[in-house]
Amino acid sequence: MQETIAMSKREGARLVRGCSVVLAAVALVFSATPTHATSASTSVGLPGGNKIDINAWHCTLYTNACDWKASTRMSGKRPKMARWIQNRAELEAHGVRVSVSISKNPEATLTMVRKSLGVVRWKNTNASISDTFGQMRPSRGTMYVSTRSCGSAHVAGAIRVSEKCAYAGAS
């Protein structure tokens, strides 16, 4: 009888440890900053071997909030400082009657175009990068979120890059 009770206690402890591991794994998958992400990028070549890279990124799995990032940066053999470099990120919740609240870095501006779409913009002067980041908090009816990152720049003299975009989200 004592052997049966001791065996049951060991099995119970093992079951509790197993449940704890499963719950920790589920919490990791559904955290606000998951390891799964959707991203996109595009590049524009410049004279002299440099280029402008436009990047969009956001999480794919979330419960309440989803981290996002968007950037426009100069890269290449010898990237120079641009007179100005700008990133404009469109952050949207998709579904029926959805809304989204958006946080962003302090130097950027946020304009809510409608309840489900916000635009974050930052124009950086005398720099080689303009990056924005924050969190989206979509409403319950949201099917998916998307990030569209658009970049432009005035590098030097007549070298200007008109706005080019990268879209991360369902098509």
GROMACS .gro file of N, CA and C in nm:
model
  513
    1MET      N    1   0.082  -0.119   0.000
    1MET     CA    2   0.000   0.000   0.000
    1MET      C    3   0.087   0.126   0.000
    2GLN      N    4   0.191   0.129   0.089
    2GLN     CA    5   0.280   0.244   0.093
    2GLN      C    6   0.355   0.260  -0.039
    3GLU      N    7   0.387   0.147  -0.102
    3GLU     CA    8   0.455   0.150  -0.233
    3GLU      C    9   0.366   0.216  -0.337
    4THR      N   10   0.235   0.186  -0.335
    4THR     CA   11   0.140   0.244  -0.429
    4THR      C   12   0.127   0.394  -0.406
    5ILE      N   13   0.121   0.438  -0.281
    5ILE     CA   14   0.110   0.581  -0.251
    5ILE      C   15   0.237   0.653  -0.293
    6ALA      N   16   0.355   0.597  -0.267
    6ALA     CA   17   0.482   0.659  -0.308
    6ALA      C   18   0.490   0.669  -0.459
    7MET      N   19   0.446   0.566  -0.529
    7MET     CA   20   0.446   0.567  -0.675
    7MET      C   21   0.353   0.677  -0.726
    8SER      N   22   0.236   0.694  -0.664
    8SER     CA   23   0.140   0.795  -0.706
    8SER      C   24   0.195   0.935  -0.685
    9LYS      N   25   0.267   0.958  -0.575
    9LYS     CA   26   0.326   1.089  -0.549
    9LYS      C   27   0.431   1.121  -0.655
   10ARG      N   28   0.515   1.023  -0.690
   10ARG     CA   29   0.616   1.045  -0.793
   10ARG      C   30   0.552   1.075  -0.928
   11GLU      N   31   0.449   1.000  -0.963
   11GLU     CA   32   0.379   1.023  -1.089
   11GLU      C   33   0.312   1.161  -1.090
   12GLY      N   34   0.255   1.201  -0.977
   12GLY     CA   35   0.192   1.333  -0.966
   12GLY      C   36   0.293   1.445  -0.984
   13ALA      N   37   0.410   1.431  -0.921
   13ALA     CA   38   0.516   1.532  -0.934
   13ALA      C   39   0.563   1.540  -1.079
   14ARG      N   40   0.577   1.426  -1.144
   14ARG     CA   41   0.620   1.423  -1.284
   14ARG      C   42   0.515   1.489  -1.374
   15LEU      N   43   0.387   1.466  -1.344
   15LEU     CA   44   0.278   1.526  -1.421
   15LEU      C   45   0.278   1.678  -1.405
   16VAL      N   46   0.299   1.726  -1.282
   16VAL     CA   47   0.304   1.870  -1.258
   16VAL      C   48   0.421   1.933  -1.334
   17ARG      N   49   0.540   1.869  -1.330
   17ARG     CA   50   0.656   1.922  -1.405
   17ARG      C   51   0.628   1.923  -1.555
   18GLY      N   52   0.564   1.818  -1.606
   18GLY     CA   53   0.532   1.812  -1.748
   18GLY      C   54   0.434   1.921  -1.789
   19CYS      N   55   0.334   1.946  -1.707
   19CYS     CA   56   0.237   2.053  -1.735
   19CYS      C   57   0.305   2.189  -1.732
   20SER      N   58   0.397   2.209  -1.638
   20SER     CA   59   0.470   2.336  -1.629
   20SER      C   60   0.550   2.361  -1.755
   21VAL      N   61   0.615   2.259  -1.807
   21VAL     CA   62   0.694   2.273  -1.930
   21VAL      C   63   0.603   2.308  -2.047
   22VAL      N   64   0.489   2.242  -2.058
   22VAL     CA   65   0.395   2.269  -2.167
   22VAL      C   66   0.342   2.413  -2.157
   23LEU      N   67   0.302   2.456  -2.038
   23LEU     CA   68   0.252   2.593  -2.021
   23LEU      C   69   0.359   2.696  -2.053
   24ALA      N   70   0.483   2.671  -2.015
   24ALA     CA   71   0.592   2.764  -2.047
   24ALA      C   72   0.612   2.773  -2.198
   25ALA      N   73   0.603   2.661  -2.268
   25ALA     CA   74   0.619   2.661  -2.414
   25ALA      C   75   0.506   2.739  -2.481
   26VAL      N   76   0.383   2.719  -2.434
   26VAL     CA   77   0.268   2.791  -2.490
   26VAL      C   78   0.284   2.941  -2.466
   27ALA      N   79   0.326   2.980  -2.347
   27ALA     CA   80   0.346   3.122  -2.316
   27ALA      C   81   0.453   3.182  -2.405
   28LEU      N   82   0.558   3.108  -2.434
   28LEU     CA   83   0.664   3.158  -2.522
   28LEU      C   84   0.612   3.181  -2.662
   29VAL      N   85   0.532   3.090  -2.714
   29VAL     CA   86   0.479   3.102  -2.849
   29VAL      C   87   0.385   3.221  -2.862
   30PHE      N   88   0.305   3.248  -2.759
   30PHE     CA   89   0.206   3.355  -2.767
   30PHE      C   90   0.247   3.482  -2.694
   31SER      N   91   0.374   3.503  -2.672
   31SER     CA   92   0.419   3.626  -2.606
   31SER      C   93   0.413   3.744  -2.702
   32ALA      N   94   0.430   3.866  -2.650
   32ALA     CA   95   0.421   3.987  -2.733
   32ALA      C   96   0.537   4.000  -2.829
   33THR      N   97   0.650   3.937  -2.799
   33THR     CA   98   0.766   3.945  -2.887
   33THR      C   99   0.808   3.803  -2.927
   34PRO      N  100   0.734   3.741  -3.015
   34PRO     CA  101   0.764   3.603  -3.051
   34PRO      C  102   0.885   3.591  -3.141
   35THR      N  103   0.930   3.466  -3.155
   35THR     CA  104   1.044   3.441  -3.242
   35THR      C  105   1.000   3.431  -3.388
   36HIS      N  106   0.872   3.412  -3.413
   36HIS     CA  107   0.821   3.405  -3.549
   36HIS      C  108   0.791   3.546  -3.600
   37ALA      N  109   0.831   3.575  -3.723
   37ALA     CA  110   0.810   3.709  -3.776
   37ALA      C  111   0.785   3.703  -3.926
   38THR      N  112   0.721   3.809  -3.974
   38THR     CA  113   0.702   3.830  -4.117
   38THR      C  114   0.787   3.949  -4.155
   39SER      N  115   0.863   3.937  -4.263
   39SER     CA  116   0.949   4.049  -4.302
   39SER      C  117   0.953   4.060  -4.454
   40ALA      N  118   0.996   4.178  -4.499
   40ALA     CA  119   1.013   4.203  -4.642
   40ALA      C  120   1.118   4.313  -4.657
   41SER      N  121   1.182   4.315  -4.770
   41SER     CA  122   1.279   4.421  -4.797
   41SER      C  123   1.292   4.444  -4.947
   42THR      N  124   1.338   4.563  -4.980
   42THR     CA  125   1.366   4.598  -5.119
   42THR      C  126   1.486   4.692  -5.118
   43SER      N  127   1.558   4.698  -5.228
   43SER     CA  128   1.678   4.782  -5.238
   43SER      C  129   1.676   4.864  -5.366
   44VAL      N  130   1.741   4.981  -5.358
   44VAL     CA  131   1.755   5.070  -5.474
   44VAL      C  132   1.902   5.102  -5.487
   45GLY      N  133   1.961   5.073  -5.604
   45GLY     CA  134   2.102   5.101  -5.626
   45GLY      C  135   2.129   5.250  -5.646
   46LEU      N  136   2.245   5.295  -5.597
   46LEU     CA  137   2.288   5.434  -5.611
   46LEU      C  138   2.420   5.439  -5.687
   47PRO      N  139   2.453   5.552  -5.747
   47PRO     CA  140   2.583   5.565  -5.812
   47PRO      C  141   2.695   5.544  -5.709
   48GLY      N  142   2.804   5.479  -5.749
   48GLY     CA  143   2.917   5.458  -5.660
   48GLY      C  144   2.911   5.329  -5.581
   49GLY      N  145   2.813   5.244  -5.610
   49GLY     CA  146   2.807   5.114  -5.544
   49GLY      C  147   2.729   5.108  -5.415
   50ASN      N  148   2.674   5.218  -5.371
   50ASN     CA  149   2.591   5.215  -5.251
   50ASN      C  150   2.446   5.185  -5.288
   51LYS      N  151   2.364   5.164  -5.186
   51LYS     CA  152   2.222   5.138  -5.211
   51LYS      C  153   2.140   5.183  -5.091
   52ILE      N  154   2.012   5.197  -5.114
   52ILE     CA  155   1.915   5.226  -5.008
   52ILE      C  156   1.834   5.099  -4.988
   53ASP      N  157   1.828   5.051  -4.862
   53ASP     CA  158   1.752   4.931  -4.826
   53ASP      C  159   1.629   4.973  -4.747
   54ILE      N  160   1.514   4.919  -4.784
   54ILE     CA  161   1.389   4.945  -4.715
   54ILE      C  162   1.342   4.812  -4.656
   55ASN      N  163   1.316   4.810  -4.524
   55ASN     CA  164   1.282   4.686  -4.454
   55ASN      C  165   1.154   4.703  -4.374
   56ALA      N  166   1.073   4.596  -4.370
   56ALA     CA  167   0.951   4.590  -4.290
   56ALA      C  168   0.951   4.460  -4.212
   57TRP      N  169   0.907   4.465  -4.086
   57TRP     CA  170   0.906   4.346  -4.001
   57TRP      C  171   0.796   4.358  -3.897
   58HIS      N  172   0.727   4.248  -3.868
   58HIS     CA  173   0.636   4.241  -3.754
   58HIS      C  174   0.618   4.095  -3.713
   59CYS      N  175   0.572   4.076  -3.590
   59CYS     CA  176   0.552   3.940  -3.539
   59CYS      C  177   0.434   3.875  -3.612
   60THR      N  178   0.430   3.743  -3.609
   60THR     CA  179   0.318   3.672  -3.672
   60THR      C  180   0.225   3.612  -3.567
   61LEU      N  181   0.277   3.578  -3.451
   61LEU     CA  182   0.195   3.519  -3.344
   61LEU      C  183   0.192   3.616  -3.227
   62TYR      N  184   0.073   3.644  -3.175
   62TYR     CA  185   0.061   3.734  -3.062
   62TYR      C  186  -0.072   3.708  -2.991
   63THR      N  187  -0.083   3.753  -2.867
   63THR     CA  188  -0.211   3.747  -2.797
   63THR      C  189  -0.271   3.887  -2.790
   64ASN      N  190  -0.196   3.983  -2.736
   64ASN     CA  191  -0.248   4.119  -2.720
   64ASN      C  192  -0.173   4.223  -2.801
   65ALA      N  193  -0.044   4.199  -2.823
   65ALA     CA  194   0.039   4.300  -2.889
   65ALA      C  195   0.137   4.234  -2.984
   66CYS      N  196   0.179   4.311  -3.083
   66CYS     CA  197   0.272   4.261  -3.186
   66CYS      C  198   0.379   4.367  -3.208
   67ASP      N  199   0.505   4.331  -3.190
   67ASP     CA  200   0.616   4.424  -3.216
   67ASP      C  201   0.629   4.446  -3.366
   68TRP      N  202   0.673   4.566  -3.405
   68TRP     CA  203   0.697   4.597  -3.547
   68TRP      C  204   0.821   4.683  -3.559
   69LYS      N  205   0.884   4.679  -3.677
   69LYS     CA  206   0.998   4.763  -3.710
   69LYS      C  207   0.993   4.796  -3.858
   70ALA      N  208   1.041   4.914  -3.892
   70ALA     CA  209   1.052   4.955  -4.033
   70ALA      C  210   1.177   5.042  -4.043
   71SER      N  211   1.251   5.028  -4.152
   71SER     CA  212   1.372   5.109  -4.165
   71SER      C  213   1.403   5.140  -4.310
   72THR      N  214   1.472   5.251  -4.327
   72THR     CA  215   1.530   5.290  -4.455
   72THR      C  216   1.675   5.320  -4.422
   73ARG      N  217   1.768   5.252  -4.486
   73ARG     CA  218   1.909   5.273  -4.455
   73ARG      C  219   1.995   5.268  -4.579
   74MET      N  220   2.105   5.341  -4.574
   74MET     CA  221   2.203   5.339  -4.682
   74MET      C  222   2.309   5.236  -4.647
   75SER      N  223   2.346   5.155  -4.744
   75SER     CA  224   2.450   5.054  -4.722
   75SER      C  225   2.536   5.045  -4.848
   76GLY      N  226   2.641   4.969  -4.841
   76GLY     CA  227   2.728   4.950  -4.956
   76GLY      C  228   2.874   4.961  -4.920
   77LYS      N  229   2.956   4.986  -5.023
   77LYS     CA  230   3.102   4.992  -5.004
   77LYS      C  231   3.142   5.106  -4.911
   78ARG      N  232   3.091   5.224  -4.936
   78ARG     CA  233   3.123   5.342  -4.855
   78ARG      C  234   2.998   5.428  -4.841
   79PRO      N  235   2.904   5.383  -4.757
   79PRO     CA  236   2.780   5.461  -4.744
   79PRO      C  237   2.809   5.598  -4.682
   80LYS      N  238   2.749   5.699  -4.742
   80LYS     CA  239   2.766   5.836  -4.695
   80LYS      C  240   2.644   5.877  -4.615
   81MET      N  241   2.656   5.989  -4.551
   81MET     CA  242   2.541   6.046  -4.484
   81MET      C  243   2.453   6.112  -4.589
   82ALA      N  244   2.325   6.090  -4.578
   82ALA     CA  245   2.230   6.155  -4.669
   82ALA      C  246   2.194   6.292  -4.612
   83ARG      N  247   2.156   6.383  -4.701
   83ARG     CA  248   2.104   6.511  -4.652
   83ARG      C  249   1.982   6.485  -4.565
   84TRP      N  250   1.898   6.395  -4.613
   84TRP     CA  251   1.788   6.342  -4.533
   84TRP      C  252   1.752   6.204  -4.583
   85ILE      N  253   1.703   6.121  -4.493
   85ILE     CA  254   1.657   5.986  -4.525
   85ILE      C  255   1.529   5.965  -4.444
   86GLN      N  256   1.426   5.915  -4.510
   86GLN     CA  257   1.294   5.907  -4.446
   86GLN      C  258   1.236   5.768  -4.453
   87ASN      N  259   1.164   5.730  -4.347
   87ASN     CA  260   1.088   5.606  -4.347
   87ASN      C  261   0.944   5.640  -4.311
   88ARG      N  262   0.853   5.580  -4.385
   88ARG     CA  263   0.709   5.593  -4.359
   88ARG      C  264   0.654   5.452  -4.347
   89ALA      N  265   0.600   5.419  -4.231
   89ALA     CA  266   0.547   5.285  -4.206
   89ALA      C  267   0.396   5.291  -4.194
   90GLU      N  268   0.328   5.207  -4.270
   90GLU     CA  269   0.182   5.192  -4.261
   90GLU      C  270   0.155   5.065  -4.183
   91LEU      N  271   0.088   5.078  -4.069
   91LEU     CA  272   0.061   4.964  -3.980
   91LEU      C  273  -0.089   4.942  -3.977
   92GLU      N  274  -0.130   4.820  -4.016
   92GLU     CA  275  -0.274   4.798  -4.034
   92GLU      C  276  -0.319   4.666  -3.974
   93ALA      N  277  -0.439   4.669  -3.915
   93ALA     CA  278  -0.508   4.549  -3.868
   93ALA      C  279  -0.613   4.515  -3.973
   94HIS      N  280  -0.621   4.388  -4.011
   94HIS     CA  281  -0.713   4.344  -4.116
   94HIS      C  282  -0.820   4.252  -4.057
   95GLY      N  283  -0.944   4.272  -4.096
   95GLY     CA  284  -1.056   4.192  -4.051
   95GLY      C  285  -1.183   4.276  -4.061
   96VAL      N  286  -1.290   4.229  -3.998
   96VAL     CA  287  -1.418   4.300  -4.000
   96VAL      C  288  -1.429   4.383  -3.873
   97ARG      N  289  -1.455   4.513  -3.887
   97ARG     CA  290  -1.469   4.606  -3.775
   97ARG      C  291  -1.353   4.595  -3.677
   98VAL      N  292  -1.233   4.615  -3.727
   98VAL     CA  293  -1.114   4.605  -3.642
   98VAL      C  294  -1.057   4.743  -3.614
   99SER      N  295  -0.975   4.749  -3.513
   99SER     CA  296  -0.903   4.872  -3.480
   99SER      C  297  -0.765   4.832  -3.430
  100VAL      N  298  -0.676   4.931  -3.424
  100VAL     CA  299  -0.541   4.904  -3.375
  100VAL      C  300  -0.490   5.028  -3.302
  101SER      N  301  -0.422   5.007  -3.192
  101SER     CA  302  -0.350   5.117  -3.128
  101SER      C  303  -0.201   5.090  -3.151
  102ILE      N  304  -0.125   5.198  -3.169
  102ILE     CA  305   0.014   5.185  -3.212
  102ILE      C  306   0.105   5.266  -3.122
  103SER      N  307   0.217   5.205  -3.081
  103SER     CA  308   0.321   5.282  -3.012
  103SER      C  309   0.437   5.295  -3.109
  104LYS      N  310   0.522   5.398  -3.088
  104LYS     CA  311   0.633   5.425  -3.180
  104LYS      C  312   0.747   5.491  -3.104
  105ASN      N  313   0.863   5.500  -3.169
  105ASN     CA  314   0.978   5.567  -3.109
  105ASN      C  315   0.950   5.717  -3.098
  106PRO      N  316   1.010   5.785  -2.999
  106PRO     CA  317   0.975   5.925  -2.969
  106PRO      C  318   0.998   6.024  -3.084
  107GLU      N  319   1.100   6.006  -3.166
  107GLU     CA  320   1.128   6.105  -3.271
  107GLU      C  321   1.034   6.095  -3.391
  108ALA      N  322   0.957   5.989  -3.400
  108ALA     CA  323   0.866   5.969  -3.513
  108ALA      C  324   0.729   6.032  -3.484
  109THR      N  325   0.653   6.055  -3.591
  109THR     CA  326   0.516   6.105  -3.575
  109THR      C  327   0.418   5.994  -3.614
  110LEU      N  328   0.302   5.993  -3.550
  110LEU     CA  329   0.198   5.894  -3.578
  110LEU      C  330   0.072   5.967  -3.620
  111THR      N  331   0.015   5.924  -3.733
  111THR     CA  332  -0.113   5.975  -3.781
  111THR      C  333  -0.206   5.857  -3.800
  112MET      N  334  -0.321   5.859  -3.732
  112MET     CA  335  -0.419   5.752  -3.752
  112MET      C  336  -0.507   5.792  -3.870
  113VAL      N  337  -0.496   5.716  -3.980
  113VAL     CA  338  -0.573   5.742  -4.102
  113VAL      C  339  -0.717   5.695  -4.083
  114ARG      N  340  -0.733   5.580  -4.019
  114ARG     CA  341  -0.863   5.528  -3.977
  114ARG      C  342  -0.838   5.437  -3.857
  115LYS      N  343  -0.942   5.382  -3.798
  115LYS     CA  344  -0.926   5.302  -3.675
  115LYS      C  345  -0.831   5.185  -3.692
  116SER      N  346  -0.824   5.131  -3.813
  116SER     CA  347  -0.743   5.012  -3.837
  116SER      C  348  -0.609   5.041  -3.905
  117LEU      N  349  -0.578   5.168  -3.933
  117LEU     CA  350  -0.455   5.202  -4.006
  117LEU      C  351  -0.388   5.326  -3.948
  118GLY      N  352  -0.264   5.308  -3.909
  118GLY     CA  353  -0.183   5.421  -3.861
  118GLY      C  354  -0.058   5.435  -3.945
  119VAL      N  355  -0.009   5.559  -3.961
  119VAL     CA  356   0.112   5.586  -4.038
  119VAL      C  357   0.214   5.651  -3.945
  120VAL      N  358   0.331   5.588  -3.936
  120VAL     CA  359   0.442   5.640  -3.855
  120VAL      C  360   0.548   5.689  -3.952
  121ARG      N  361   0.596   5.814  -3.929
  121ARG     CA  362   0.692   5.874  -4.022
  121ARG      C  363   0.807   5.936  -3.943
  122TRP      N  364   0.930   5.917  -3.997
  122TRP     CA  365   1.045   5.984  -3.939
  122TRP      C  366   1.142   6.022  -4.050
  123LYS      N  367   1.175   6.149  -4.056
  123LYS     CA  368   1.272   6.201  -4.153
  123LYS      C  369   1.397   6.240  -4.074
  124ASN      N  370   1.506   6.169  -4.098
  124ASN     CA  371   1.631   6.191  -4.026
  124ASN      C  372   1.725   6.271  -4.116
  125THR      N  373   1.785   6.377  -4.063
  125THR     CA  374   1.876   6.460  -4.143
  125THR      C  375   2.021   6.428  -4.110
  126ASN      N  376   2.106   6.442  -4.212
  126ASN     CA  377   2.249   6.415  -4.201
  126ASN      C  378   2.275   6.279  -4.135
  127ALA      N  379   2.216   6.176  -4.192
  127ALA     CA  380   2.225   6.041  -4.136
  127ALA      C  381   2.222   5.938  -4.248
  128SER      N  382   2.250   5.814  -4.213
  128SER     CA  383   2.244   5.707  -4.312
  128SER      C  384   2.131   5.609  -4.283
  129ILE      N  385   2.049   5.637  -4.180
  129ILE     CA  386   1.939   5.547  -4.146
  129ILE      C  387   1.822   5.626  -4.086
  130SER      N  388   1.704   5.577  -4.115
  130SER     CA  389   1.582   5.625  -4.051
  130SER      C  390   1.503   5.499  -4.015
  131ASP      N  391   1.499   5.467  -3.887
  131ASP     CA  392   1.426   5.347  -3.848
  131ASP      C  393   1.320   5.381  -3.744
  132THR      N  394   1.208   5.311  -3.754
  132THR     CA  395   1.097   5.329  -3.663
  132THR      C  396   1.060   5.194  -3.606
  133PHE      N  397   0.998   5.195  -3.489
  133PHE     CA  398   0.965   5.068  -3.422
  133PHE      C  399   0.860   5.094  -3.315
  134GLY      N  400   0.796   4.987  -3.271
  134GLY     CA  401   0.697   4.999  -3.164
  134GLY      C  402   0.615   4.872  -3.154
  135GLN      N  403   0.491   4.889  -3.104
  135GLN     CA  404   0.399   4.777  -3.091
  135GLN      C  405   0.264   4.814  -3.150
  136MET      N  406   0.201   4.714  -3.209
  136MET     CA  407   0.062   4.725  -3.253
  136MET      C  408  -0.022   4.645  -3.153
  137ARG      N  409  -0.136   4.700  -3.116
  137ARG     CA  410  -0.231   4.629  -3.030
  137ARG      C  411  -0.364   4.622  -3.105
  138PRO      N  412  -0.383   4.515  -3.185
  138PRO     CA  413  -0.506   4.504  -3.264
  138PRO      C  414  -0.624   4.458  -3.180
  139SER      N  415  -0.745   4.493  -3.225
  139SER     CA  416  -0.867   4.451  -3.157
  139SER      C  417  -0.892   4.302  -3.181
  140ARG      N  418  -0.989   4.249  -3.109
  140ARG     CA  419  -1.015   4.104  -3.112
  140ARG      C  420  -1.053   4.048  -3.249
  141GLY      N  421  -1.122   4.122  -3.332
  141GLY     CA  422  -1.166   4.070  -3.461
  141GLY      C  423  -1.058   4.067  -3.568
  142THR      N  424  -0.935   4.100  -3.532
  142THR     CA  425  -0.826   4.107  -3.630
  142THR      C  426  -0.787   3.968  -3.680
  143MET      N  427  -0.783   3.954  -3.812
  143MET     CA  428  -0.739   3.828  -3.874
  143MET      C  429  -0.587   3.825  -3.887
  144TYR      N  430  -0.527   3.939  -3.924
  144TYR     CA  431  -0.382   3.951  -3.935
  144TYR      C  432  -0.345   4.098  -3.936
  145VAL      N  433  -0.218   4.126  -3.913
  145VAL     CA  434  -0.166   4.263  -3.920
  145VAL      C  435  -0.065   4.271  -4.033
  146SER      N  436  -0.038   4.393  -4.080
  146SER     CA  437   0.061   4.411  -4.185
  146SER      C  438   0.143   4.536  -4.159
  147THR      N  439   0.265   4.536  -4.213
  147THR     CA  440   0.354   4.651  -4.206
  147THR      C  441   0.403   4.680  -4.347
  148ARG      N  442   0.378   4.801  -4.393
  148ARG     CA  443   0.429   4.846  -4.523
  148ARG      C  444   0.530   4.956  -4.492
  149SER      N  445   0.656   4.931  -4.527
  149SER     CA  446   0.763   5.027  -4.501
  149SER      C  447   0.803   5.093  -4.631
  150CYS      N  448   0.802   5.227  -4.633
  150CYS     CA  449   0.836   5.302  -4.754
  150CYS      C  450   0.950   5.397  -4.722
  151GLY      N  451   1.050   5.400  -4.807
  151GLY     CA  452   1.166   5.485  -4.783
  151GLY      C  453   1.198   5.575  -4.899
  152SER      N  454   1.254   5.692  -4.866
  152SER     CA  455   1.301   5.787  -4.966
  152SER      C  456   1.421   5.861  -4.907
  153ALA      N  457   1.498   5.927  -4.995
  153ALA     CA  458   1.617   5.997  -4.946
  153ALA      C  459   1.664   6.102  -5.045
  154HIS      N  460   1.735   6.200  -4.992
  154HIS     CA  461   1.812   6.295  -5.073
  154HIS      C  462   1.956   6.276  -5.029
  155VAL      N  463   2.034   6.209  -5.115
  155VAL     CA  464   2.169   6.170  -5.077
  155VAL      C  465   2.264   6.288  -5.091
  156ALA      N  466   2.281   6.337  -5.211
  156ALA     CA  467   2.370   6.451  -5.235
  156ALA      C  468   2.340   6.507  -5.373
  157GLY      N  469   2.357   6.638  -5.390
  157GLY     CA  470   2.336   6.701  -5.520
  157GLY      C  471   2.204   6.659  -5.581
  158ALA      N  472   2.212   6.599  -5.701
  158ALA     CA  473   2.092   6.557  -5.772
  158ALA      C  474   2.052   6.413  -5.741
  159ILE      N  475   2.123   6.346  -5.650
  159ILE     CA  476   2.091   6.206  -5.619
  159ILE      C  477   1.979   6.202  -5.515
  160ARG      N  478   1.862   6.168  -5.566
  160ARG     CA  479   1.742   6.154  -5.483
  160ARG      C  480   1.681   6.018  -5.508
  161VAL      N  481   1.628   5.959  -5.406
  161VAL     CA  482   1.560   5.830  -5.418
  161VAL      C  483   1.413   5.856  -5.389
  162SER      N  484   1.328   5.833  -5.491
  162SER     CA  485   1.184   5.848  -5.469
  162SER      C  486   1.135   5.731  -5.385
  163GLU      N  487   1.018   5.747  -5.327
  163GLU     CA  488   0.968   5.647  -5.233
  163GLU      C  489   0.953   5.508  -5.295
  164LYS      N  490   1.013   5.409  -5.228
  164LYS     CA  491   1.001   5.267  -5.264
  164LYS      C  492   0.954   5.195  -5.140
  165CYS      N  493   0.876   5.086  -5.157
  165CYS     CA  494   0.814   5.021  -5.043
  165CYS      C  495   0.839   4.871  -5.038
  166ALA      N  496   0.831   4.817  -4.916
  166ALA     CA  497   0.835   4.673  -4.889
  166ALA      C  498   0.713   4.640  -4.802
  167TYR      N  499   0.642   4.531  -4.834
  167TYR     CA  500   0.519   4.497  -4.764
  167TYR      C  501   0.534   4.363  -4.693
  168ALA      N  502   0.513   4.363  -4.561
  168ALA     CA  503   0.515   4.239  -4.482
  168ALA      C  504   0.374   4.215  -4.431
  169GLY      N  505   0.310   4.112  -4.481
  169GLY     CA  506   0.174   4.079  -4.439
  169GLY      C  507   0.114   3.981  -4.538
  170ALA      N  508  -0.007   3.936  -4.511
  170ALA     CA  509  -0.074   3.845  -4.603
  170ALA      C  510  -0.112   3.922  -4.728
  171SER      N  511  -0.111   3.855  -4.842
  171SER     CA  512  -0.144   3.925  -4.967
  171SER      C  513  -0.286   3.908  -5.007
   0.00000   0.00000   0.00000
